[in-house]
Amino acid sequence: ALFGAGSEQAAFVVLELRLPRVALGLVVGAALGAAGALFQQLSRNPLGSPDIVGFNSGAATGALLVLLHGDPAYVAAGAAGGGLATAVIVQLLARRGSFRGNRLILAGIAVGSLLASVNAYLLTRAALDHAQSAQLWLIGSLGSTERHQILPALIALVALLLLALPTVRRLDLLEMGDEAAGGLGVD
């Protein structure tokens, strides 16, 4: 069906249902991989991930607030806002005194744990149908992927990678340690 052989029904299933899911899955996977690599370099921790420092819980809180109490059309904006707000809070908590990577991790774990509790509370207080749709959104699914969603995701990925490209050298300097990186001009 992928190369023209097969029934019309098989072609529909492969080309209209499966192929868009695979393509979007590859784009999203590449974005998550790039974000993870940048985060690991920034945190100087090969095991570092956004969930350790609370960003995932913050994004989930923002998404849940919009899903349960707002317009579902703005869920992505709520998730981005929640993640950014969490990043700012964690950064402010970690910068008290001198900034060190360990302090960032500890502040992130504390904020992430608090927000995970808030998320559980929001889900238990929501109506069953709203809680189920919110849980599906939080887990993620490519089940309703359509062709028109692939190009915007790919454009966003390329744009964000181009924005991140100039920071790669500065992130490499961070691997030398806080004092050496500061001596070389990295804030």
PDB file of C-alpha atoms in Angstrom:
ATOM      1  CA  ALA A   1       0.000   0.000   0.000  1.00  0.00           C
ATOM      2  CA  LEU A   2       2.912   2.336   0.653  1.00  0.00           C
ATOM      3  CA  PHE A   3       4.284   1.982  -2.872  1.00  0.00           C
ATOM      4  CA  GLY A   4       0.998   1.747  -4.776  1.00  0.00           C
ATOM      5  CA  ALA A   5       0.336  -1.973  -4.476  1.00  0.00           C
ATOM      6  CA  GLY A   6      -2.571  -3.093  -2.354  1.00  0.00           C
ATOM      7  CA  SER A   7      -6.226  -2.357  -2.001  1.00  0.00           C
ATOM      8  CA  GLU A   8      -7.762   1.082  -1.670  1.00  0.00           C
ATOM      9  CA  GLN A   9      -8.633   0.289   1.934  1.00  0.00           C
ATOM     10  CA  ALA A  10      -5.050  -0.716   2.752  1.00  0.00           C
ATOM     11  CA  ALA A  11      -3.745   2.445   1.078  1.00  0.00           C
ATOM     12  CA  PHE A  12      -6.098   4.559   3.203  1.00  0.00           C
ATOM     13  CA  VAL A  13      -4.999   2.879   6.427  1.00  0.00           C
ATOM     14  CA  VAL A  14      -1.293   3.178   5.631  1.00  0.00           C
ATOM     15  CA  LEU A  15      -1.183   6.591   3.944  1.00  0.00           C
ATOM     16  CA  GLU A  16      -3.878   8.476   5.844  1.00  0.00           C
ATOM     17  CA  LEU A  17      -3.782   6.896   9.302  1.00  0.00           C
ATOM     18  CA  ARG A  18      -0.407   5.276   9.973  1.00  0.00           C
ATOM     19  CA  LEU A  19       2.038   7.399   7.965  1.00  0.00           C
ATOM     20  CA  PRO A  20       1.057  10.748   9.554  1.00  0.00           C
ATOM     21  CA  ARG A  21       1.408   9.184  13.015  1.00  0.00           C
ATOM     22  CA  VAL A  22       4.854   7.822  12.195  1.00  0.00           C
ATOM     23  CA  ALA A  23       5.995  11.122  10.652  1.00  0.00           C
ATOM     24  CA  LEU A  24       4.772  13.231  13.570  1.00  0.00           C
ATOM     25  CA  GLY A  25       6.225  10.709  16.009  1.00  0.00           C
ATOM     26  CA  LEU A  26       9.635  11.089  14.340  1.00  0.00           C
ATOM     27  CA  VAL A  27       9.456  14.899  14.453  1.00  0.00           C
ATOM     28  CA  VAL A  28       8.345  14.978  18.086  1.00  0.00           C
ATOM     29  CA  GLY A  29      10.927  12.346  19.009  1.00  0.00           C
ATOM     30  CA  ALA A  30      13.681  14.403  17.379  1.00  0.00           C
ATOM     31  CA  ALA A  31      12.496  17.486  19.268  1.00  0.00           C
ATOM     32  CA  LEU A  32      12.466  15.619  22.574  1.00  0.00           C
ATOM     33  CA  GLY A  33      15.907  14.167  21.872  1.00  0.00           C
ATOM     34  CA  ALA A  34      17.388  17.575  21.043  1.00  0.00           C
ATOM     35  CA  ALA A  35      15.766  19.152  24.095  1.00  0.00           C
ATOM     36  CA  GLY A  36      17.080  16.358  26.292  1.00  0.00           C
ATOM     37  CA  ALA A  37      20.613  16.716  24.925  1.00  0.00           C
ATOM     38  CA  LEU A  38      20.559  20.480  25.495  1.00  0.00           C
ATOM     39  CA  PHE A  39      19.172  20.035  28.987  1.00  0.00           C
ATOM     40  CA  GLN A  40      21.799  17.445  29.894  1.00  0.00           C
ATOM     41  CA  GLN A  41      24.527  19.752  28.679  1.00  0.00           C
ATOM     42  CA  LEU A  42      23.057  22.726  30.548  1.00  0.00           C
ATOM     43  CA  SER A  43      22.693  20.794  33.791  1.00  0.00           C
ATOM     44  CA  ARG A  44      26.087  19.077  33.296  1.00  0.00           C
ATOM     45  CA  ASN A  45      24.378  15.845  34.192  1.00  0.00           C
ATOM     46  CA  PRO A  46      24.205  12.959  31.693  1.00  0.00           C
ATOM     47  CA  LEU A  47      21.126  11.694  33.534  1.00  0.00           C
ATOM     48  CA  GLY A  48      19.451  15.109  33.769  1.00  0.00           C
ATOM     49  CA  SER A  49      15.978  15.543  32.365  1.00  0.00           C
ATOM     50  CA  PRO A  50      13.232  18.168  32.620  1.00  0.00           C
ATOM     51  CA  ASP A  51      11.122  15.944  34.856  1.00  0.00           C
ATOM     52  CA  ILE A  52      13.851  15.890  37.505  1.00  0.00           C
ATOM     53  CA  VAL A  53      13.793  19.681  37.851  1.00  0.00           C
ATOM     54  CA  GLY A  54      10.013  19.962  37.805  1.00  0.00           C
ATOM     55  CA  PHE A  55       9.421  21.361  34.320  1.00  0.00           C
ATOM     56  CA  ASN A  56       7.170  18.461  33.333  1.00  0.00           C
ATOM     57  CA  SER A  57       5.025  18.888  36.441  1.00  0.00           C
ATOM     58  CA  GLY A  58       4.797  22.631  35.818  1.00  0.00           C
ATOM     59  CA  ALA A  59       3.740  22.114  32.213  1.00  0.00           C
ATOM     60  CA  ALA A  60       1.188  19.535  33.351  1.00  0.00           C
ATOM     61  CA  THR A  61      -0.204  21.982  35.919  1.00  0.00           C
ATOM     62  CA  GLY A  62      -0.604  24.675  33.271  1.00  0.00           C
ATOM     63  CA  ALA A  63      -2.267  22.236  30.885  1.00  0.00           C
ATOM     64  CA  LEU A  64      -4.584  20.876  33.580  1.00  0.00           C
ATOM     65  CA  LEU A  65      -5.703  24.339  34.636  1.00  0.00           C
ATOM     66  CA  VAL A  66      -6.626  25.157  31.044  1.00  0.00           C
ATOM     67  CA  LEU A  67      -8.206  21.754  30.343  1.00  0.00           C
ATOM     68  CA  LEU A  68     -10.314  21.742  33.491  1.00  0.00           C
ATOM     69  CA  HIS A  69     -11.131  25.431  33.898  1.00  0.00           C
ATOM     70  CA  GLY A  70     -10.566  27.121  30.551  1.00  0.00           C
ATOM     71  CA  ASP A  71     -10.795  26.775  26.807  1.00  0.00           C
ATOM     72  CA  PRO A  72      -9.216  23.488  25.629  1.00  0.00           C
ATOM     73  CA  ALA A  73      -7.993  25.275  22.494  1.00  0.00           C
ATOM     74  CA  TYR A  74      -5.304  26.898  24.647  1.00  0.00           C
ATOM     75  CA  VAL A  75      -3.935  23.755  26.302  1.00  0.00           C
ATOM     76  CA  ALA A  76      -0.542  24.001  24.590  1.00  0.00           C
ATOM     77  CA  ALA A  77      -0.231  27.627  25.692  1.00  0.00           C
ATOM     78  CA  GLY A  78      -1.158  26.609  29.235  1.00  0.00           C
ATOM     79  CA  ALA A  79       1.462  23.864  29.200  1.00  0.00           C
ATOM     80  CA  ALA A  80       4.127  26.219  27.858  1.00  0.00           C
ATOM     81  CA  GLY A  81       3.183  28.867  30.409  1.00  0.00           C
ATOM     82  CA  GLY A  82       3.244  26.369  33.259  1.00  0.00           C
ATOM     83  CA  GLY A  83       6.613  25.009  32.184  1.00  0.00           C
ATOM     84  CA  LEU A  84       8.109  28.491  31.821  1.00  0.00           C
ATOM     85  CA  ALA A  85       6.697  29.642  35.160  1.00  0.00           C
ATOM     86  CA  THR A  86       8.171  26.563  36.808  1.00  0.00           C
ATOM     87  CA  ALA A  87      11.537  27.200  35.151  1.00  0.00           C
ATOM     88  CA  VAL A  88      11.545  30.774  36.477  1.00  0.00           C
ATOM     89  CA  ILE A  89      10.601  29.662  39.997  1.00  0.00           C
ATOM     90  CA  VAL A  90      13.229  26.908  40.037  1.00  0.00           C
ATOM     91  CA  GLN A  91      15.846  29.308  38.674  1.00  0.00           C
ATOM     92  CA  LEU A  92      15.022  31.928  41.325  1.00  0.00           C
ATOM     93  CA  LEU A  93      15.195  29.349  44.098  1.00  0.00           C
ATOM     94  CA  ALA A  94      18.468  27.939  42.765  1.00  0.00           C
ATOM     95  CA  ARG A  95      20.102  31.374  42.413  1.00  0.00           C
ATOM     96  CA  ARG A  96      19.785  32.278  46.085  1.00  0.00           C
ATOM     97  CA  GLY A  97      23.409  32.845  46.982  1.00  0.00           C
ATOM     98  CA  SER A  98      25.813  31.379  44.457  1.00  0.00           C
ATOM     99  CA  PHE A  99      24.387  29.367  41.592  1.00  0.00           C
ATOM    100  CA  ARG A 100      25.375  25.711  41.501  1.00  0.00           C
ATOM    101  CA  GLY A 101      24.003  22.807  39.494  1.00  0.00           C
ATOM    102  CA  ASN A 102      23.152  20.809  42.614  1.00  0.00           C
ATOM    103  CA  ARG A 103      21.003  23.622  43.941  1.00  0.00           C
ATOM    104  CA  LEU A 104      19.075  23.678  40.641  1.00  0.00           C
ATOM    105  CA  ILE A 105      18.374  19.956  40.908  1.00  0.00           C
ATOM    106  CA  LEU A 106      17.208  20.198  44.535  1.00  0.00           C
ATOM    107  CA  ALA A 107      14.989  23.217  43.880  1.00  0.00           C
ATOM    108  CA  GLY A 108      13.531  21.457  40.843  1.00  0.00           C
ATOM    109  CA  ILE A 109      12.778  18.288  42.754  1.00  0.00           C
ATOM    110  CA  ALA A 110      11.015  20.281  45.476  1.00  0.00           C
ATOM    111  CA  VAL A 111       8.937  22.361  43.054  1.00  0.00           C
ATOM    112  CA  GLY A 112       8.195  19.310  40.885  1.00  0.00           C
ATOM    113  CA  SER A 113       6.970  17.317  43.877  1.00  0.00           C
ATOM    114  CA  LEU A 114       4.733  20.161  44.993  1.00  0.00           C
ATOM    115  CA  LEU A 115       3.260  20.551  41.501  1.00  0.00           C
ATOM    116  CA  ALA A 116       2.748  16.792  41.119  1.00  0.00           C
ATOM    117  CA  SER A 117       0.600  16.978  44.259  1.00  0.00           C
ATOM    118  CA  VAL A 118      -1.322  19.928  42.804  1.00  0.00           C
ATOM    119  CA  ASN A 119      -1.890  17.931  39.603  1.00  0.00           C
ATOM    120  CA  ALA A 120      -3.218  14.937  41.519  1.00  0.00           C
ATOM    121  CA  TYR A 121      -5.534  17.217  43.480  1.00  0.00           C
ATOM    122  CA  LEU A 122      -6.835  18.871  40.294  1.00  0.00           C
ATOM    123  CA  LEU A 123      -7.542  15.490  38.696  1.00  0.00           C
ATOM    124  CA  THR A 124      -9.365  14.131  41.746  1.00  0.00           C
ATOM    125  CA  ARG A 125     -11.570  17.233  41.956  1.00  0.00           C
ATOM    126  CA  ALA A 126     -12.509  17.274  38.263  1.00  0.00           C
ATOM    127  CA  ALA A 127     -15.590  15.684  36.736  1.00  0.00           C
ATOM    128  CA  LEU A 128     -14.876  12.156  35.515  1.00  0.00           C
ATOM    129  CA  ASP A 129     -15.088  12.933  31.786  1.00  0.00           C
ATOM    130  CA  HIS A 130     -12.865  16.018  32.173  1.00  0.00           C
ATOM    131  CA  ALA A 131     -10.364  14.060  34.272  1.00  0.00           C
ATOM    132  CA  GLN A 132     -10.226  11.274  31.669  1.00  0.00           C
ATOM    133  CA  SER A 133      -9.616  13.669  28.777  1.00  0.00           C
ATOM    134  CA  ALA A 134      -7.014  15.529  30.843  1.00  0.00           C
ATOM    135  CA  GLN A 135      -5.247  12.281  31.703  1.00  0.00           C
ATOM    136  CA  LEU A 136      -5.189  11.287  28.020  1.00  0.00           C
ATOM    137  CA  TRP A 137      -3.678  14.665  27.141  1.00  0.00           C
ATOM    138  CA  LEU A 138      -1.040  14.318  29.875  1.00  0.00           C
ATOM    139  CA  ILE A 139      -0.031  10.828  28.760  1.00  0.00           C
ATOM    140  CA  GLY A 140       0.043  11.822  25.106  1.00  0.00           C
ATOM    141  CA  SER A 141      -1.226  10.118  21.997  1.00  0.00           C
ATOM    142  CA  LEU A 142      -0.607  10.212  18.278  1.00  0.00           C
ATOM    143  CA  GLY A 143      -3.968   8.544  17.654  1.00  0.00           C
ATOM    144  CA  SER A 144      -5.675  11.613  16.217  1.00  0.00           C
ATOM    145  CA  THR A 145      -2.726  12.840  14.136  1.00  0.00           C
ATOM    146  CA  GLU A 146      -3.545  14.342  10.746  1.00  0.00           C
ATOM    147  CA  ARG A 147      -1.277  15.275   7.856  1.00  0.00           C
ATOM    148  CA  HIS A 148      -1.675  19.036   8.338  1.00  0.00           C
ATOM    149  CA  GLN A 149      -0.038  18.825  11.796  1.00  0.00           C
ATOM    150  CA  ILE A 150       3.303  17.527  10.542  1.00  0.00           C
ATOM    151  CA  LEU A 151       4.639  20.579   8.683  1.00  0.00           C
ATOM    152  CA  PRO A 152       4.062  23.095  11.530  1.00  0.00           C
ATOM    153  CA  ALA A 153       5.769  20.719  13.966  1.00  0.00           C
ATOM    154  CA  LEU A 154       8.706  20.275  11.591  1.00  0.00           C
ATOM    155  CA  ILE A 155       9.008  24.043  11.054  1.00  0.00           C
ATOM    156  CA  ALA A 156       8.932  24.641  14.817  1.00  0.00           C
ATOM    157  CA  LEU A 157      11.616  21.985  15.343  1.00  0.00           C
ATOM    158  CA  VAL A 158      13.927  23.483  12.719  1.00  0.00           C
ATOM    159  CA  ALA A 159      13.366  27.032  14.024  1.00  0.00           C
ATOM    160  CA  LEU A 160      14.071  26.039  17.621  1.00  0.00           C
ATOM    161  CA  LEU A 161      17.173  24.079  16.633  1.00  0.00           C
ATOM    162  CA  LEU A 162      18.446  27.124  14.743  1.00  0.00           C
ATOM    163  CA  LEU A 163      17.798  29.262  17.843  1.00  0.00           C
ATOM    164  CA  ALA A 164      19.673  26.769  20.023  1.00  0.00           C
ATOM    165  CA  LEU A 165      22.655  26.478  17.686  1.00  0.00           C
ATOM    166  CA  PRO A 166      24.451  29.653  18.887  1.00  0.00           C
ATOM    167  CA  THR A 167      24.306  28.461  22.510  1.00  0.00           C
ATOM    168  CA  VAL A 168      26.124  25.187  21.865  1.00  0.00           C
ATOM    169  CA  ARG A 169      29.598  26.705  22.326  1.00  0.00           C
ATOM    170  CA  ARG A 170      28.599  28.380  25.602  1.00  0.00           C
ATOM    171  CA  LEU A 171      27.112  25.105  26.814  1.00  0.00           C
ATOM    172  CA  ASP A 172      30.376  23.348  25.971  1.00  0.00           C
ATOM    173  CA  LEU A 173      32.173  25.869  28.202  1.00  0.00           C
ATOM    174  CA  LEU A 174      29.832  25.014  31.078  1.00  0.00           C
ATOM    175  CA  GLU A 175      31.198  21.477  31.079  1.00  0.00           C
ATOM    176  CA  MET A 176      34.492  22.887  32.377  1.00  0.00           C
ATOM    177  CA  GLY A 177      32.845  23.929  35.645  1.00  0.00           C
ATOM    178  CA  ASP A 178      31.241  27.079  37.047  1.00  0.00           C
ATOM    179  CA  GLU A 179      34.465  28.982  37.777  1.00  0.00           C
ATOM    180  CA  ALA A 180      36.202  28.199  34.482  1.00  0.00           C
ATOM    181  CA  ALA A 181      33.063  28.995  32.478  1.00  0.00           C
ATOM    182  CA  GLY A 182      32.636  32.282  34.382  1.00  0.00           C
ATOM    183  CA  GLY A 183      36.263  33.167  33.654  1.00  0.00           C
ATOM    184  CA  LEU A 184      35.596  32.601  29.958  1.00  0.00           C
ATOM    185  CA  GLY A 185      32.595  34.948  29.945  1.00  0.00           C
ATOM    186  CA  VAL A 186      29.642  32.616  30.508  1.00  0.00           C
ATOM    187  CA  ASP A 187      27.070  34.062  32.933  1.00  0.00           C
TER     188      ASP A 187
END
